[in-house]
């Protein structure tokens, strides 16, 4: 057991996390003697949990809601993405120090590279939502060189705060969508609208150009109302599951020393699990 590499996902609640399924699959396919544990850590206990990691033999792990900002505050060092996004979702050790990274932007971009090649040459992206996940998406879009990023959110102040941190980003209210859609090359939903069969964002797809690409980072259901509408309109789409799968790659490589692949087999495994509820 002494040679077993250990990693974890911690959150509160954490029961719904698919990360153990993803990392468990990779440990098995690569024949690595390692473990990936699901640990429920309420916010008040997070600092003590983080301080105990080295003594407990963890190589690192994932941090999920609501501990990502606390992780950001207490690590010794952060990577560039975590710094830009303001949240840490991956922890590892370097020279005995706890380091924090954020792999959500990487996961978003890698998913689109796979599913919507050409997305990086979009002139304008419209992002629905301005919550925690939207920060990672806007960072990814800005890094890819997309010159204009319109952030549309119900709460205007939140969109303004997000736009202020990124070159080329601008904030809008929901009422501006009809003006923005005709020049949108890439439409991204990051709002929780559309989850669990809630009504779709209710926007007029006909206003988008025929060449527009549409993606949703919500992956329950896999085909959200927005993606269904876009497909009916004949637009190219990418669902949000690939983001979840790809964001796991850099962490696995850091803890277990092997860069894993996002395969059809892995996707099918997670899709089957989603089918069983969440
Ligand atoms: P969050 O911080 O709570 O933000 C939620 C966003 O949705 C806000 O912009 C909020 O607007 C908007 N919203 C919620 N209800 C709305 C409504 N009824 N009408 C209009 N806007 C509404 O959540 P988050 O962490 O960003 O996560 C958002 C979604 O992304 C979740 O479904 C999550 O599962 C998914 N996600 C997926 C991945 C992946 O790997 N695929 C990664 C991270 C997150 P206000 O600001 O006005 O409240």
Coordinates of C-alpha atoms and ligand atoms in Angstrom, one line a residue:
X1 CA 0.0 0.0 0.0
X2 CA 3.0 2.3 0.6
X3 CA 3.6 2.6 -3.1
X4 CA 0.0 3.3 -4.0
X5 CA -0.5 6.8 -5.4
X6 CA -3.5 8.5 -3.9
X7 CA -5.7 11.3 -5.2
X8 CA -9.2 12.6 -4.4
X9 CA -12.1 14.9 -5.2
X10 CA -13.4 17.0 -2.4
X11 CA -16.5 19.0 -2.3
X12 CA -19.8 19.4 -0.4
X13 CA -21.8 17.6 -1.5
X14 CA -19.6 15.4 -3.5
X15 CA -21.7 12.3 -3.9
X16 CA -22.8 13.2 -7.5
X17 CA -19.2 13.6 -8.8
X18 CA -18.3 11.6 -11.8
X19 CA -14.5 12.2 -11.3
X20 CA -14.0 8.9 -9.5
X21 CA -15.5 7.1 -12.5
X22 CA -13.2 8.9 -14.9
X23 CA -10.0 8.5 -12.9
X24 CA -10.8 5.0 -11.9
X25 CA -11.2 4.0 -15.6
X26 CA -7.8 5.5 -16.4
X27 CA -6.1 3.8 -13.4
X28 CA -7.5 0.5 -14.6
X29 CA -6.7 0.9 -18.3
X30 CA -3.1 2.0 -17.5
X31 CA -2.6 -0.7 -14.8
X32 CA -1.6 1.9 -12.2
X33 CA -1.6 1.0 -8.6
X34 CA -3.4 4.1 -7.4
X35 CA -6.6 5.3 -5.9
X36 CA -9.0 8.2 -6.4
X37 CA -11.3 8.9 -3.5
X38 CA -14.4 10.9 -3.1
X39 CA -14.3 12.9 0.1
X40 CA -17.0 15.1 1.5
X41 CA -15.4 18.3 2.9
X42 CA -17.7 21.1 4.2
X43 CA -16.2 24.6 3.7
X44 CA -15.4 25.0 7.4
X45 CA -13.2 21.8 7.3
X46 CA -11.4 22.6 4.0
X47 CA -8.3 24.4 5.5
X48 CA -7.6 21.5 7.9
X49 CA -8.2 19.0 5.1
X50 CA -5.8 20.8 2.8
X51 CA -3.2 20.9 5.5
X52 CA -3.4 17.2 6.1
X53 CA -2.9 16.1 2.5
X54 CA 0.9 15.4 2.6
X55 CA 0.8 13.5 5.9
X56 CA -2.0 11.4 4.5
X57 CA 0.0 10.5 1.4
X58 CA -2.0 12.2 -1.2
X59 CA -0.3 13.2 -4.4
X60 CA -3.0 15.8 -5.0
X61 CA -6.6 15.9 -6.0
X62 CA -9.6 17.8 -7.4
X63 CA -11.5 20.5 -5.6
X64 CA -15.1 21.2 -6.4
X65 CA -18.0 23.4 -5.3
X66 CA -18.0 25.1 -2.7
X67 CA -14.2 24.9 -2.0
X68 CA -12.6 26.2 -5.2
X69 CA -12.2 29.8 -4.0
X70 CA -10.8 28.6 -0.6
X71 CA -8.3 26.4 -2.4
X72 CA -7.3 29.4 -4.5
X73 CA -6.6 31.4 -1.3
X74 CA -4.6 28.8 0.5
X75 CA -2.2 27.3 -2.1
X76 CA 1.4 28.4 -2.1
X77 CA 1.4 29.0 -5.8
X78 CA -1.1 29.0 -8.7
X79 CA -0.9 28.3 -12.4
X80 CA -1.8 31.0 -14.9
X81 CA -5.3 29.7 -15.6
X82 CA -6.2 29.6 -11.9
X83 CA -4.8 33.1 -11.4
X84 CA -7.0 34.4 -14.3
X85 CA -10.1 32.5 -13.3
X86 CA -9.9 33.1 -9.5
X87 CA -10.6 29.5 -8.6
X88 CA -8.6 26.3 -8.1
X89 CA -9.9 22.9 -9.2
X90 CA -6.7 20.8 -9.1
X91 CA -4.1 20.5 -6.4
X92 CA -0.6 18.9 -6.5
X93 CA 2.7 19.1 -4.7
X94 CA 5.9 20.7 -6.1
X95 CA 9.0 20.6 -3.9
X96 CA 6.8 20.0 -0.9
X97 CA 4.5 23.0 -1.6
X98 CA 0.8 22.8 -2.4
X99 CA 0.2 24.2 -5.9
X100 CA -3.2 25.0 -7.4
X101 CA -4.3 24.9 -11.0
X102 CA -7.5 25.3 -12.9
X103 CA -8.2 22.8 -15.8
X104 CA -11.7 23.9 -16.7
X105 CA -10.6 26.3 -19.4
X106 CA -8.3 23.6 -20.8
X107 CA -11.2 21.1 -20.8
X108 CA -13.5 23.5 -22.5
X109 CA -11.0 24.2 -25.3
X110 CA -10.0 20.6 -25.8
X111 CA -13.6 19.6 -26.1
X112 CA -14.2 22.2 -28.8
X113 CA -10.9 21.2 -30.6
X114 CA -12.3 17.7 -30.8
X115 CA -15.9 18.4 -31.6
X116 CA -16.0 21.8 -33.3
X117 CA -12.6 22.2 -35.1
X118 CA -12.3 25.7 -36.5
X119 CA -13.9 27.3 -33.4
X120 CA -10.7 29.2 -32.6
X121 CA -11.2 31.4 -35.7
X122 CA -14.5 32.7 -34.5
X123 CA -14.6 36.5 -34.6
X124 CA -17.2 36.9 -31.9
X125 CA -18.4 34.6 -29.2
X126 CA -21.5 35.1 -27.1
X127 CA -21.5 33.6 -23.6
X128 CA -24.8 33.1 -21.7
X129 CA -24.1 33.4 -18.0
X130 CA -21.5 34.9 -15.7
X131 CA -21.1 32.4 -12.9
X132 CA -18.1 30.4 -11.8
X133 CA -18.0 28.2 -14.9
X134 CA -18.4 31.3 -17.2
X135 CA -15.1 32.7 -15.8
X136 CA -13.2 29.6 -17.1
X137 CA -15.0 29.7 -20.5
X138 CA -14.3 33.4 -21.0
X139 CA -10.6 32.8 -20.1
X140 CA -10.5 30.0 -22.7
X141 CA -12.1 32.1 -25.3
X142 CA -9.7 35.1 -24.6
X143 CA -6.7 32.7 -24.7
X144 CA -7.8 31.3 -28.0
X145 CA -7.6 34.8 -29.5
X146 CA -11.3 35.4 -30.1
X147 CA -11.5 39.2 -30.4
X148 CA -15.0 39.9 -29.2
X149 CA -16.6 38.1 -26.3
X150 CA -20.2 39.2 -25.4
X151 CA -21.2 38.1 -21.9
X152 CA -25.0 38.0 -21.4
X153 CA -26.4 37.6 -17.9
X154 CA -29.6 38.0 -16.0
X155 CA -27.8 39.9 -13.2
X156 CA -26.0 42.7 -15.1
X157 CA -23.5 43.5 -12.3
X158 CA -22.1 39.9 -12.5
X159 CA -21.6 40.2 -16.2
X160 CA -19.9 43.5 -15.8
X161 CA -17.5 42.2 -13.1
X162 CA -16.6 39.2 -15.3
X163 CA -16.1 41.3 -18.5
X164 CA -13.8 43.7 -16.6
X165 CA -11.2 41.0 -16.2
X166 CA -10.7 40.1 -19.8
X167 CA -9.6 41.9 -22.9
X168 CA -12.3 42.0 -25.6
X169 CA -15.1 41.1 -23.2
X170 CA -18.2 43.1 -22.9
X171 CA -21.3 42.8 -20.6
X172 CA -24.9 42.8 -21.7
X173 CA -28.4 42.1 -20.3
X174 CA -30.6 39.3 -21.7
X175 CA -32.6 41.9 -23.6
X176 CA -29.7 42.5 -26.0
X177 CA -29.6 39.0 -27.3
X178 CA -31.5 39.7 -30.5
X179 CA -28.9 42.3 -31.4
X180 CA -26.0 40.1 -30.6
X181 CA -27.0 36.8 -32.2
X182 CA -26.7 37.8 -35.9
X183 CA -23.0 38.5 -35.5
X184 CA -22.3 35.5 -33.1
X185 CA -19.9 32.9 -34.6
X186 CA -19.8 30.8 -31.4
X187 CA -22.7 30.6 -28.8
X188 CA -21.8 29.1 -25.4
X189 CA -24.4 28.4 -22.7
X190 CA -22.9 28.4 -19.1
X191 CA -26.2 29.0 -17.3
X192 CA -27.9 26.3 -15.4
X193 CA -30.9 26.9 -17.6
X194 CA -31.7 23.7 -19.5
X195 CA -30.5 21.4 -16.7
X196 CA -32.8 18.6 -15.7
X197 CA -35.3 19.4 -18.4
X198 CA -35.8 23.0 -17.4
X199 CA -36.9 25.2 -20.2
X200 CA -34.2 26.2 -22.7
X201 CA -32.8 29.7 -22.8
X202 CA -35.7 30.6 -25.1
X203 CA -33.6 32.5 -27.6
X204 CA -34.4 32.8 -31.3
X205 CA -31.9 30.5 -33.1
X206 CA -33.1 31.8 -36.5
X207 CA -31.1 35.0 -35.7
X208 CA -27.8 33.1 -35.7
X209 CA -25.7 32.9 -38.9
X210 CA -25.9 29.5 -40.7
X211 CA -22.2 29.0 -39.9
X212 CA -22.6 29.5 -36.1
X213 CA -21.3 26.9 -33.7
X214 CA -23.2 26.2 -30.5
X215 CA -22.0 24.5 -27.3
X216 CA -23.5 24.0 -23.8
X217 CA -21.4 23.2 -20.8
X218 CA -24.4 21.7 -19.0
X219 CA -24.3 18.0 -19.6
X220 CA -27.3 16.8 -17.7
X221 CA -29.2 16.2 -20.0
X222 CA -26.6 15.5 -22.6
X223 CA -28.7 17.2 -25.3
X224 CA -29.9 20.3 -23.6
X225 CA -32.9 22.3 -25.0
X226 CA -30.4 24.8 -26.4
X227 CA -28.5 22.1 -28.3
X228 CA -31.7 20.5 -29.5
X229 CA -32.9 23.8 -30.9
X230 CA -29.5 24.4 -32.6
X231 CA -29.5 21.0 -34.2
X232 CA -33.0 21.5 -35.5
X233 CA -31.8 24.8 -37.0
X234 CA -29.0 22.8 -38.8
X235 CA -26.1 24.3 -36.7
X236 CA -23.0 22.4 -35.6
X237 CA -23.1 21.6 -31.8
X238 CA -20.9 20.2 -29.0
X239 CA -22.3 18.9 -25.7
X240 CA -20.7 19.7 -22.3
X241 CA -19.6 16.2 -21.4
X242 CA -16.3 16.5 -23.3
X243 CA -15.3 19.5 -21.1
X244 CA -15.7 17.4 -18.0
X245 CA -13.7 14.5 -19.4
X246 CA -10.9 16.6 -20.8
X247 CA -10.5 18.8 -17.7
X248 CA -9.6 15.6 -15.8
X249 CA -6.5 14.9 -18.1
X250 CA -3.9 17.3 -16.6
X251 CA -4.6 16.3 -13.0
X252 CA -4.3 12.6 -13.7
X253 CA -1.0 13.2 -15.4
X254 CA 0.3 15.2 -12.5
X255 CA -0.6 12.7 -9.8
X256 CA -0.1 9.4 -11.6
X257 CA 2.6 10.3 -14.2
X258 CA 0.8 9.2 -17.3
X259 CA -1.2 11.4 -19.7
X260 CA -4.5 9.6 -20.3
X261 CA -6.7 9.8 -23.4
X262 CA -10.4 10.8 -23.6
X263 CA -11.7 7.8 -25.5
X264 CA -15.1 6.8 -26.8
X265 CA -15.0 4.0 -24.2
X266 CA -14.6 6.5 -21.4
X267 CA -17.4 8.7 -22.8
X268 CA -19.7 5.7 -23.1
X269 CA -19.0 4.8 -19.5
X270 CA -19.9 8.2 -18.2
X271 CA -23.0 8.5 -20.5
X272 CA -24.2 5.2 -19.1
X273 CA -23.7 6.5 -15.6
X274 CA -25.6 9.7 -16.4
X275 CA -28.4 7.6 -17.7
X276 CA -28.8 6.2 -14.2
X277 CA -29.7 9.6 -12.7
X278 CA -27.4 12.1 -11.0
Ligands
LIG1 P1 -23.2 29.5 -11.0 O1 -21.9 30.1 -10.6 O2 -24.3 29.2 -10.0 O3 -23.8 30.4 -12.2 C1 -25.1 30.1 -12.7 C2 -25.4 31.0 -13.9 O4 -26.7 30.7 -14.4 C3 -25.4 32.5 -13.6 O5 -25.0 33.3 -14.7 C4 -26.9 32.7 -13.3 O6 -27.3 34.1 -13.6 C5 -27.5 31.8 -14.4 N1 -28.9 31.4 -14.1 C6 -29.3 30.5 -13.2 N2 -30.7 30.4 -13.3 C7 -31.1 31.3 -14.2 C8 -32.4 31.7 -14.7 N3 -33.5 31.1 -14.3 N4 -32.4 32.6 -15.7 C9 -31.3 33.1 -16.2 N5 -30.1 32.9 -15.8 C10 -30.0 31.9 -14.8 O7 -23.0 28.1 -11.7 P2 -21.7 27.5 -12.4 O8 -20.7 27.0 -11.5 O9 -21.2 28.6 -13.3 O10 -22.2 26.3 -13.3 C11 -23.2 26.5 -14.3 C12 -23.5 25.2 -15.0 O11 -22.3 24.8 -15.7 C13 -23.9 24.1 -14.1 O12 -25.0 23.5 -14.7 C14 -22.7 23.2 -14.1 O13 -23.1 21.8 -13.9 C15 -22.1 23.4 -15.4 N6 -20.7 23.1 -15.5 C16 -20.2 22.2 -16.4 C17 -18.9 21.9 -16.4 C18 -18.3 20.9 -17.4 O14 -17.2 20.3 -17.2 N7 -19.1 20.6 -18.5 C19 -18.0 22.6 -15.6 C20 -18.5 23.5 -14.7 C21 -19.8 23.8 -14.6 P3 -27.3 35.1 -12.4 O15 -25.9 35.6 -12.2 O16 -28.2 36.2 -12.8 O17 -27.8 34.4 -11.1

